[in-house]
mmCIF file of C-alpha atoms in Angstrom:
data_model
loop_
_atom_site.group_PDB
_atom_site.id
_atom_site.type_symbol
_atom_site.label_atom_id
_atom_site.label_comp_id
_atom_site.label_asym_id
_atom_site.label_seq_id
_atom_site.Cartn_x
_atom_site.Cartn_y
_atom_site.Cartn_z
ATOM 1 C CA MET A 1 72.953 -35.178 -49.847
ATOM 2 C CA ILE A 2 74.919 -31.927 -49.625
ATOM 3 C CA GLU A 3 76.111 -32.251 -53.277
ATOM 4 C CA ILE A 4 72.496 -32.763 -54.385
ATOM 5 C CA ALA A 5 71.475 -29.607 -52.422
ATOM 6 C CA THR A 6 74.318 -27.645 -53.973
ATOM 7 C CA GLN A 7 73.488 -28.699 -57.424
ATOM 8 C CA GLY A 8 69.810 -28.036 -56.793
ATOM 9 C CA ASP A 9 70.730 -24.471 -55.638
ATOM 10 C CA ALA A 10 72.754 -23.921 -58.806
ATOM 11 C CA ALA A 11 69.923 -25.179 -61.053
ATOM 12 C CA TRP A 12 67.408 -23.083 -59.161
ATOM 13 C CA PHE A 13 69.472 -19.879 -59.689
ATOM 14 C CA ASP A 14 70.079 -20.796 -63.373
ATOM 15 C CA THR A 15 66.239 -20.913 -63.892
ATOM 16 C CA HIS A 16 65.695 -17.803 -61.742
ATOM 17 C CA PRO A 17 68.230 -15.410 -63.147
ATOM 18 C CA ASP A 18 66.662 -12.336 -61.524
ATOM 19 C CA ASN A 19 66.775 -13.841 -58.023
ATOM 20 C CA ARG A 20 69.819 -13.745 -55.745
ATOM 21 C CA ILE A 21 68.319 -15.395 -52.648
ATOM 22 C CA ARG A 22 66.090 -18.422 -51.940
ATOM 23 C CA ILE A 23 64.991 -20.525 -49.016
ATOM 24 C CA ARG A 24 64.542 -24.277 -48.883
ATOM 25 C CA ASN A 25 64.455 -27.053 -46.382
ATOM 26 C CA ALA A 26 67.917 -27.861 -44.965
ATOM 27 C CA VAL A 27 69.378 -31.301 -45.788
ATOM 28 C CA ALA A 28 70.983 -33.578 -43.127
ATOM 29 C CA ARG A 29 74.543 -32.588 -42.214
ATOM 30 C CA GLU A 30 74.459 -29.745 -44.721
ATOM 31 C CA PHE A 31 76.244 -27.376 -42.338
ATOM 32 C CA SER A 32 79.569 -28.088 -40.539
ATOM 33 C CA GLU A 33 78.050 -27.485 -37.108
ATOM 34 C CA ASP A 34 75.552 -30.177 -35.861
ATOM 35 C CA PHE A 35 72.499 -28.143 -34.814
ATOM 36 C CA GLY A 36 70.544 -31.231 -33.801
ATOM 37 C CA PRO A 37 66.867 -31.442 -34.213
ATOM 38 C CA ALA A 38 64.960 -28.128 -34.549
ATOM 39 C CA PRO A 39 63.058 -26.803 -31.608
ATOM 40 C CA VAL A 40 59.477 -28.181 -31.205
ATOM 41 C CA GLY A 41 57.145 -26.662 -33.761
ATOM 42 C CA MET A 42 60.032 -25.550 -36.057
ATOM 43 C CA SER A 43 62.136 -26.887 -38.900
ATOM 44 C CA TRP A 44 65.683 -26.217 -40.143
ATOM 45 C CA ARG A 45 65.812 -24.238 -43.444
ATOM 46 C CA ALA A 46 68.746 -23.045 -45.458
ATOM 47 C CA ILE A 47 68.780 -19.466 -46.821
ATOM 48 C CA VAL A 48 70.930 -19.461 -49.904
ATOM 49 C CA LEU A 49 72.385 -16.135 -51.075
ATOM 50 C CA GLU A 50 74.053 -15.865 -54.414
ATOM 51 C CA ALA A 51 76.427 -12.960 -53.914
ATOM 52 C CA GLN A 52 77.849 -13.261 -57.401
ATOM 53 C CA PRO A 53 76.950 -15.700 -60.152
ATOM 54 C CA GLY A 54 78.097 -19.147 -58.898
ATOM 55 C CA VAL A 55 79.130 -17.783 -55.511
ATOM 56 C CA ARG A 56 76.673 -18.789 -52.911
ATOM 57 C CA LEU A 57 76.575 -18.557 -49.125
ATOM 58 C CA ARG A 58 74.170 -20.757 -47.004
ATOM 59 C CA GLN A 59 72.795 -19.836 -43.654
ATOM 60 C CA PRO A 60 70.841 -22.227 -41.444
ATOM 61 C CA VAL A 61 67.726 -20.788 -39.756
ATOM 62 C CA ALA A 62 65.007 -22.492 -37.610
ATOM 63 C CA LEU A 63 61.594 -21.203 -38.556
ATOM 64 C CA PRO A 64 58.114 -22.137 -37.273
ATOM 65 C CA LEU A 65 56.451 -24.953 -39.193
ATOM 66 C CA HIS A 66 53.603 -22.662 -40.412
ATOM 67 C CA ILE A 67 55.982 -20.398 -42.256
ATOM 68 C CA GLY A 68 56.404 -21.599 -45.818
ATOM 69 C CA ASN A 69 59.351 -21.301 -48.136
ATOM 70 C CA ASP A 70 57.670 -18.477 -50.136
ATOM 71 C CA LEU A 71 59.031 -15.446 -48.253
ATOM 72 C CA GLY A 72 59.977 -12.441 -50.291
ATOM 73 C CA ASP A 73 63.568 -11.485 -51.147
ATOM 74 C CA HIS A 74 63.635 -8.507 -48.721
ATOM 75 C CA ASP A 75 62.513 -10.605 -45.825
ATOM 76 C CA LEU A 76 64.869 -13.517 -46.756
ATOM 77 C CA PHE A 77 67.791 -11.152 -46.944
ATOM 78 C CA ALA A 78 66.895 -9.617 -43.535
ATOM 79 C CA LEU A 79 66.681 -13.137 -42.047
ATOM 80 C CA PHE A 80 70.040 -14.064 -43.615
ATOM 81 C CA MET A 81 71.790 -11.049 -42.177
ATOM 82 C CA GLN A 82 70.179 -11.440 -38.759
ATOM 83 C CA ALA A 83 71.275 -15.070 -38.497
ATOM 84 C CA ALA A 84 74.765 -14.607 -40.184
ATOM 85 C CA GLY A 85 77.921 -14.256 -38.171
ATOM 86 C CA PRO A 86 80.254 -11.287 -38.628
ATOM 87 C CA ASP A 87 82.492 -13.234 -41.028
ATOM 88 C CA ALA A 88 79.545 -14.141 -43.290
ATOM 89 C CA LYS A 89 78.236 -10.564 -43.184
ATOM 90 C CA ASP A 90 81.747 -9.181 -44.198
ATOM 91 C CA MET A 91 81.943 -11.733 -47.012
ATOM 92 C CA VAL A 92 78.546 -10.639 -48.292
ATOM 93 C CA ARG A 93 79.547 -6.925 -48.335
ATOM 94 C CA GLN A 94 82.923 -7.776 -50.142
ATOM 95 C CA LEU A 95 81.308 -10.092 -52.680
ATOM 96 C CA ARG A 96 78.500 -7.653 -53.474
ATOM 97 C CA GLY A 97 81.044 -4.940 -54.230
ATOM 98 C CA VAL A 98 83.068 -7.009 -56.737
ATOM 99 C CA ARG A 99 82.174 -6.610 -60.386
ATOM 100 C CA LEU A 100 82.972 -9.591 -62.601
ATOM 101 C CA PRO A 101 84.636 -8.813 -65.916
ATOM 102 C CA GLY A 102 82.213 -9.164 -68.908
ATOM 103 C CA LYS A 103 79.124 -9.153 -66.800
ATOM 104 C CA GLY A 104 76.450 -6.514 -67.457
ATOM 105 C CA GLU A 105 74.516 -4.714 -64.816
ATOM 106 C CA SER A 106 71.434 -6.470 -63.467
ATOM 107 C CA ALA A 107 68.060 -5.351 -64.824
ATOM 108 C CA LYS A 108 66.872 -5.118 -61.179
ATOM 109 C CA ALA A 109 68.262 -2.379 -58.890
ATOM 110 C CA GLY A 110 69.704 -3.730 -55.669
#
């Protein structure tokens, strides 16, 4: 299941080249820590941040059932950074500062 989710993330980012973050329903045992069932009225989601092409970080977050997976990039990034631990936050900062050889600047300002 995890491999399917990872491949799905890669395919999603390939077909959405202007996006660097998405949210989707989490899959069973996707994260190394067992979070157990989501609290009543909530569901586990995965916020996937593509810090560089092909380099993605995933963050679990429990959200109320009435909130869909159609949140905007700004809100998703704020949720990701709120839920992420210090190591993940440092990694995001480092990866966002690296420029890959041969890659042009994005059309969208970040």
